CSV table of C-alpha atoms in Angstrom, one decimal:
chain,number,residue,atom,x,y,z
F,1,MET,CA,-20.1,-23.2,38.4
F,2,THR,CA,-16.7,-21.4,38.2
F,3,THR,CA,-15.0,-19.3,40.9
F,4,ILE,CA,-14.2,-15.9,39.4
F,5,GLY,CA,-11.4,-13.9,41.1
F,6,LEU,CA,-11.5,-10.2,40.5
F,7,ILE,CA,-8.4,-8.0,41.0
F,8,GLY,CA,-10.1,-4.7,40.9
F,9,SER,CA,-13.7,-4.1,41.7
F,10,GLY,CA,-14.5,-0.8,40.0
F,11,HIS,CA,-17.1,-0.3,37.3
F,12,ILE,CA,-16.2,-3.2,35.1
F,13,GLY,CA,-15.3,-5.5,37.9
F,14,SER,CA,-18.5,-4.8,39.8
F,15,ALA,CA,-20.6,-5.3,36.6
F,16,LEU,CA,-18.9,-8.6,35.9
F,17,ALA,CA,-19.3,-9.7,39.5
F,18,ARG,CA,-23.1,-9.1,39.3
F,19,LEU,CA,-23.4,-10.9,36.0
F,20,ALA,CA,-21.3,-13.8,37.3
F,21,VAL,CA,-23.4,-14.2,40.5
F,22,ALA,CA,-26.6,-14.0,38.5
F,23,ALA,CA,-25.2,-16.9,36.4
F,24,GLY,CA,-24.5,-19.0,39.5
F,25,HIS,CA,-20.7,-18.4,39.7
F,26,GLU,CA,-18.9,-17.7,42.9
F,27,VAL,CA,-16.9,-14.4,43.0
F,28,VAL,CA,-14.0,-13.4,45.1
F,29,LEU,CA,-13.5,-9.6,45.0
F,30,SER,CA,-10.5,-7.5,45.7
F,31,ASN,CA,-9.3,-3.9,45.3
F,32,SER,CA,-6.4,-1.7,46.3
F,33,ARG,CA,-8.1,-0.4,49.4
F,34,GLY,CA,-8.7,-3.6,51.3
F,35,PRO,CA,-11.5,-6.2,51.6
F,36,GLU,CA,-13.4,-4.2,54.3
F,37,THR,CA,-14.2,-1.5,51.7
F,38,LEU,CA,-16.1,-4.1,49.6
F,39,SER,CA,-18.6,-5.0,52.3
F,40,ASP,CA,-21.6,-3.2,50.7
F,41,LEU,CA,-21.0,-4.8,47.3
F,42,VAL,CA,-20.6,-8.3,48.9
F,43,ALA,CA,-23.8,-7.8,50.8
F,44,GLU,CA,-25.6,-6.8,47.6
F,45,LEU,CA,-24.2,-9.8,45.7
F,46,GLY,CA,-25.1,-12.3,48.5
F,47,PRO,CA,-23.7,-15.7,49.5
F,48,LEU,CA,-21.9,-16.4,46.3
F,49,ALA,CA,-19.6,-13.4,46.9
F,50,ARG,CA,-16.8,-12.6,49.3
F,51,ALA,CA,-14.1,-10.0,49.6
F,52,ALA,CA,-10.4,-10.8,49.9
F,53,THR,CA,-6.9,-9.4,49.2
F,54,ALA,CA,-5.7,-9.4,45.6
F,55,GLU,CA,-3.4,-12.4,46.4
F,56,GLU,CA,-6.3,-14.3,47.9
F,57,ALA,CA,-8.6,-13.5,44.9
F,58,ALA,CA,-5.9,-14.6,42.5
F,59,ALA,CA,-5.4,-17.9,44.4
F,60,ALA,CA,-9.1,-18.6,44.7
F,61,GLY,CA,-10.2,-17.9,41.1
F,62,GLU,CA,-10.3,-20.6,38.5
F,63,ILE,CA,-10.6,-17.6,36.1
F,64,VAL,CA,-9.2,-14.3,37.4
F,65,VAL,CA,-10.2,-10.9,36.0
F,66,VAL,CA,-7.6,-8.2,36.1
F,67,THR,CA,-9.5,-4.9,35.9
F,68,VAL,CA,-7.2,-2.1,37.2
F,69,PRO,CA,-5.9,1.1,35.8
F,70,PHE,CA,-3.1,0.1,33.4
F,71,THR,CA,-0.4,1.9,35.4
F,72,ALA,CA,-1.1,-0.6,38.2
F,73,TYR,CA,-0.6,-3.7,36.2
F,74,ARG,CA,2.8,-4.5,37.6
F,75,LYS,CA,1.2,-4.7,41.1
F,76,VAL,CA,-0.8,-7.7,40.0
F,77,PRO,CA,0.4,-10.7,42.0
F,78,VAL,CA,2.4,-13.1,39.8
F,79,GLU,CA,2.8,-16.4,41.7
F,80,PRO,CA,-0.9,-17.0,42.7
F,81,LEU,CA,-1.8,-16.6,39.0
F,82,ARG,CA,0.7,-19.1,37.7
F,83,GLY,CA,-1.0,-21.7,35.5
F,84,LYS,CA,-4.3,-19.8,35.6
F,85,VAL,CA,-6.5,-18.2,33.0
F,86,VAL,CA,-6.4,-14.4,33.4
F,87,ILE,CA,-8.9,-12.0,31.7
F,88,ASP,CA,-7.4,-8.6,31.0
F,89,THR,CA,-9.9,-5.8,30.7
F,90,ASN,CA,-7.4,-3.0,30.7
F,91,ASN,CA,-6.9,0.0,28.3
F,92,TYR,CA,-4.1,2.5,27.8
F,93,TYR,CA,-5.1,6.1,28.2
F,94,HIS,CA,-2.0,8.2,28.0
F,95,GLU,CA,-3.9,11.1,29.6
F,96,ARG,CA,-4.2,9.0,32.7
F,97,ASP,CA,-1.3,6.6,32.5
F,98,GLY,CA,1.4,8.8,31.1
F,99,HIS,CA,3.1,8.1,27.7
F,100,ILE,CA,4.4,4.6,27.4
F,101,PRO,CA,6.8,4.5,24.3
F,102,GLU,CA,6.2,0.9,23.3
F,103,LEU,CA,2.4,1.5,23.3
F,104,ASP,CA,2.7,4.8,21.6
F,105,ASP,CA,4.7,3.3,18.8
F,106,GLU,CA,2.5,0.2,18.7
F,107,SER,CA,5.4,-2.3,19.0
F,108,THR,CA,3.3,-4.1,21.6
F,109,THR,CA,-0.2,-4.1,23.2
F,110,VAL,CA,-1.6,-3.7,26.7
F,111,SER,CA,-2.4,-7.4,27.1
F,112,GLU,CA,0.9,-8.5,25.8
F,113,MET,CA,2.6,-6.4,28.5
F,114,LEU,CA,0.4,-8.0,31.1
F,115,GLN,CA,1.3,-11.4,29.7
F,116,GLU,CA,5.0,-10.5,30.0
F,117,HIS,CA,4.3,-9.6,33.6
F,118,LEU,CA,2.5,-12.9,34.2
F,119,PRO,CA,4.7,-15.4,32.2
F,120,GLY,CA,3.1,-18.5,33.9
F,121,SER,CA,-0.5,-17.4,33.2
F,122,LYS,CA,-2.7,-17.6,30.2
F,123,VAL,CA,-3.9,-14.1,29.4
F,124,VAL,CA,-7.1,-13.5,27.4
F,125,LYS,CA,-8.1,-9.9,26.5
F,126,ALA,CA,-11.9,-9.2,26.9
F,127,PHE,CA,-14.4,-6.7,28.2
F,128,ASN,CA,-12.1,-3.7,27.5
F,129,ASN,CA,-14.3,-2.4,24.7
F,130,ILE,CA,-17.7,-2.1,26.3
F,131,ASN,CA,-19.0,0.5,28.8
F,132,PHE,CA,-19.8,-1.0,32.2
F,133,ALA,CA,-23.4,0.2,32.0
F,134,HIS,CA,-23.9,-1.4,28.6
F,135,LEU,CA,-22.2,-4.6,29.9
F,136,ALA,CA,-24.9,-4.8,32.5
F,137,GLU,CA,-27.7,-4.0,30.2
F,138,LEU,CA,-27.0,-6.2,27.1
F,139,PRO,CA,-26.9,-9.8,28.3
F,140,ARG,CA,-29.4,-12.0,26.4
F,141,PRO,CA,-30.2,-15.8,26.4
F,142,ALA,CA,-28.3,-18.0,24.0
F,143,GLY,CA,-29.9,-17.9,20.5
F,144,SER,CA,-31.5,-14.5,21.0
F,145,PRO,CA,-31.3,-12.4,17.8
F,146,GLU,CA,-30.5,-9.5,20.1
F,147,ARG,CA,-27.6,-11.2,21.8
F,148,SER,CA,-24.4,-9.1,21.7
F,149,ALA,CA,-20.8,-10.4,21.2
F,150,ILE,CA,-17.7,-9.7,23.1
F,151,PRO,CA,-14.3,-9.9,21.2
F,152,ILE,CA,-11.5,-11.9,22.8
F,153,ALA,CA,-7.8,-12.4,22.0
F,154,GLY,CA,-5.3,-14.8,23.4
F,155,ASP,CA,-2.4,-17.1,22.6
F,156,ASP,CA,-3.8,-20.3,24.4
F,157,ALA,CA,-6.7,-22.1,22.8
F,158,ALA,CA,-7.8,-23.9,25.9
F,159,ALA,CA,-7.8,-20.6,27.9
F,160,LYS,CA,-10.0,-19.0,25.2
F,161,GLU,CA,-12.4,-21.9,25.4
F,162,GLN,CA,-12.7,-21.4,29.2
F,163,VAL,CA,-13.3,-17.7,28.7
F,164,THR,CA,-15.8,-18.3,25.9
F,165,ALA,CA,-17.8,-20.6,28.2
F,166,PHE,CA,-17.8,-18.0,31.0
F,167,ILE,CA,-18.8,-15.2,28.6
F,168,ASP,CA,-21.6,-17.4,27.2
F,169,SER,CA,-22.8,-18.1,30.7
F,170,ILE,CA,-23.3,-14.4,31.5
F,171,GLY,CA,-25.3,-13.7,28.3
F,172,TYR,CA,-22.9,-12.9,25.5
F,173,ASP,CA,-21.6,-14.5,22.3
F,174,VAL,CA,-17.9,-14.4,21.5
F,175,VAL,CA,-15.8,-13.3,18.5
F,176,ASP,CA,-12.3,-14.7,18.5
F,177,ALA,CA,-10.0,-11.9,17.2
F,178,GLY,CA,-6.9,-14.1,17.2
F,179,PRO,CA,-3.7,-14.0,19.3
F,180,LEU,CA,-3.0,-11.4,21.9
F,181,ALA,CA,-1.1,-9.3,19.4
F,182,GLU,CA,-4.4,-8.8,17.5
F,183,GLY,CA,-6.0,-7.3,20.6
F,184,TRP,CA,-5.2,-3.8,19.2
F,185,ARG,CA,-8.2,-4.3,17.0
F,186,TYR,CA,-10.6,-3.4,19.8
F,187,GLN,CA,-8.4,-1.0,21.8
F,188,ARG,CA,-9.3,2.6,22.3
F,189,ASP,CA,-10.4,4.6,19.3
F,190,THR,CA,-10.9,1.6,17.0
F,191,ALA,CA,-14.2,0.8,15.3
F,192,ALA,CA,-14.9,-2.0,17.7
F,193,TYR,CA,-14.3,0.1,20.8
F,194,GLY,CA,-17.4,1.1,22.6
F,195,THR,CA,-19.6,2.6,19.9
F,196,VAL,CA,-20.7,-0.8,18.5
F,197,TYR,CA,-22.8,-1.1,21.6
F,198,VAL,CA,-24.2,2.5,21.5
F,199,THR,CA,-27.5,3.5,19.9
F,200,PRO,CA,-26.7,5.9,17.0
F,201,GLY,CA,-27.6,9.5,17.7
F,202,THR,CA,-27.1,9.2,21.5
F,203,THR,CA,-24.1,10.7,23.1
F,204,TYR,CA,-22.2,10.4,26.4
F,205,PRO,CA,-23.3,10.6,29.2
F,206,ASP,CA,-26.8,9.9,27.8
F,207,TRP,CA,-25.9,7.2,25.3
F,208,THR,CA,-28.1,4.2,25.3
F,209,ALA,CA,-27.1,0.6,24.6
F,210,GLN,CA,-27.9,-1.3,21.5
F,211,PRO,CA,-27.2,-5.0,20.8
F,212,ALA,CA,-24.0,-5.8,18.8
F,213,PRO,CA,-24.3,-9.3,17.4
F,214,VAL,CA,-21.5,-11.4,16.1
F,215,ALA,CA,-21.6,-10.0,12.5
F,216,VAL,CA,-21.5,-6.4,13.7
F,217,VAL,CA,-18.5,-7.0,16.0
F,218,GLU,CA,-16.7,-9.0,13.2
F,219,GLU,CA,-17.2,-6.1,10.8
F,220,ALA,CA,-15.9,-3.6,13.3
F,221,LEU,CA,-12.8,-5.7,14.0
F,222,ALA,CA,-12.1,-6.0,10.3
F,223,ALA,CA,-12.4,-2.3,9.9
F,224,ALA,CA,-9.9,-1.5,12.7
F,225,ARG,CA,-6.8,0.6,11.8
F,226,ARG,CA,-3.7,1.2,13.7
F,227,TYR,CA,-3.2,4.7,15.2
F,228,GLY,CA,-0.5,5.5,12.6
F,229,ASP,CA,-2.8,4.5,9.7
F,230,MET,CA,-5.6,6.8,10.7
């Protein structure tokens, strides 16, 4: 059993909390509005869950998930995360976040910027490329032919092993996309972003989930192109 801290408890954070509790992990939830606003979710999740401040969730988690709008990443507490494994679920949407030159010109990536903000932490990019509803629907037991895969990227091999074990425990295989700098391969508008988990012919908001096994995710990652190459 691992304690999972969550900085952000929106759609992805809540979905991950439910999967983690179902797998027997403890979760410590936080958001920008305060622990008292999470009482309903904590009650739903049961005794393995509690609400806290972002600093408390960061301190409590053995693995900490940062799942906030990208513009808020500089508010993520630094010192409580020193030495810890941090899962980054974030995406850059210039329509929401405003234009960020180093992301627009692709000289860096979202997760590399979070890593720079958290120099003492070990950032692994995961869960940014799957819709929260599909994340909740697609877990399967290990060995199932319908088991989906989640891509990860990171610069620390041991951290990726920890994240892989967590992802396996909640019902997914893993495809290692390489170092953080390769996280662009499953950022917004790439072949591995979202649609690999969507049944062909269905459209938002009525799209339905389909399994995306390792081979499918690997193929999508290989097909990824930079914005400037599209």
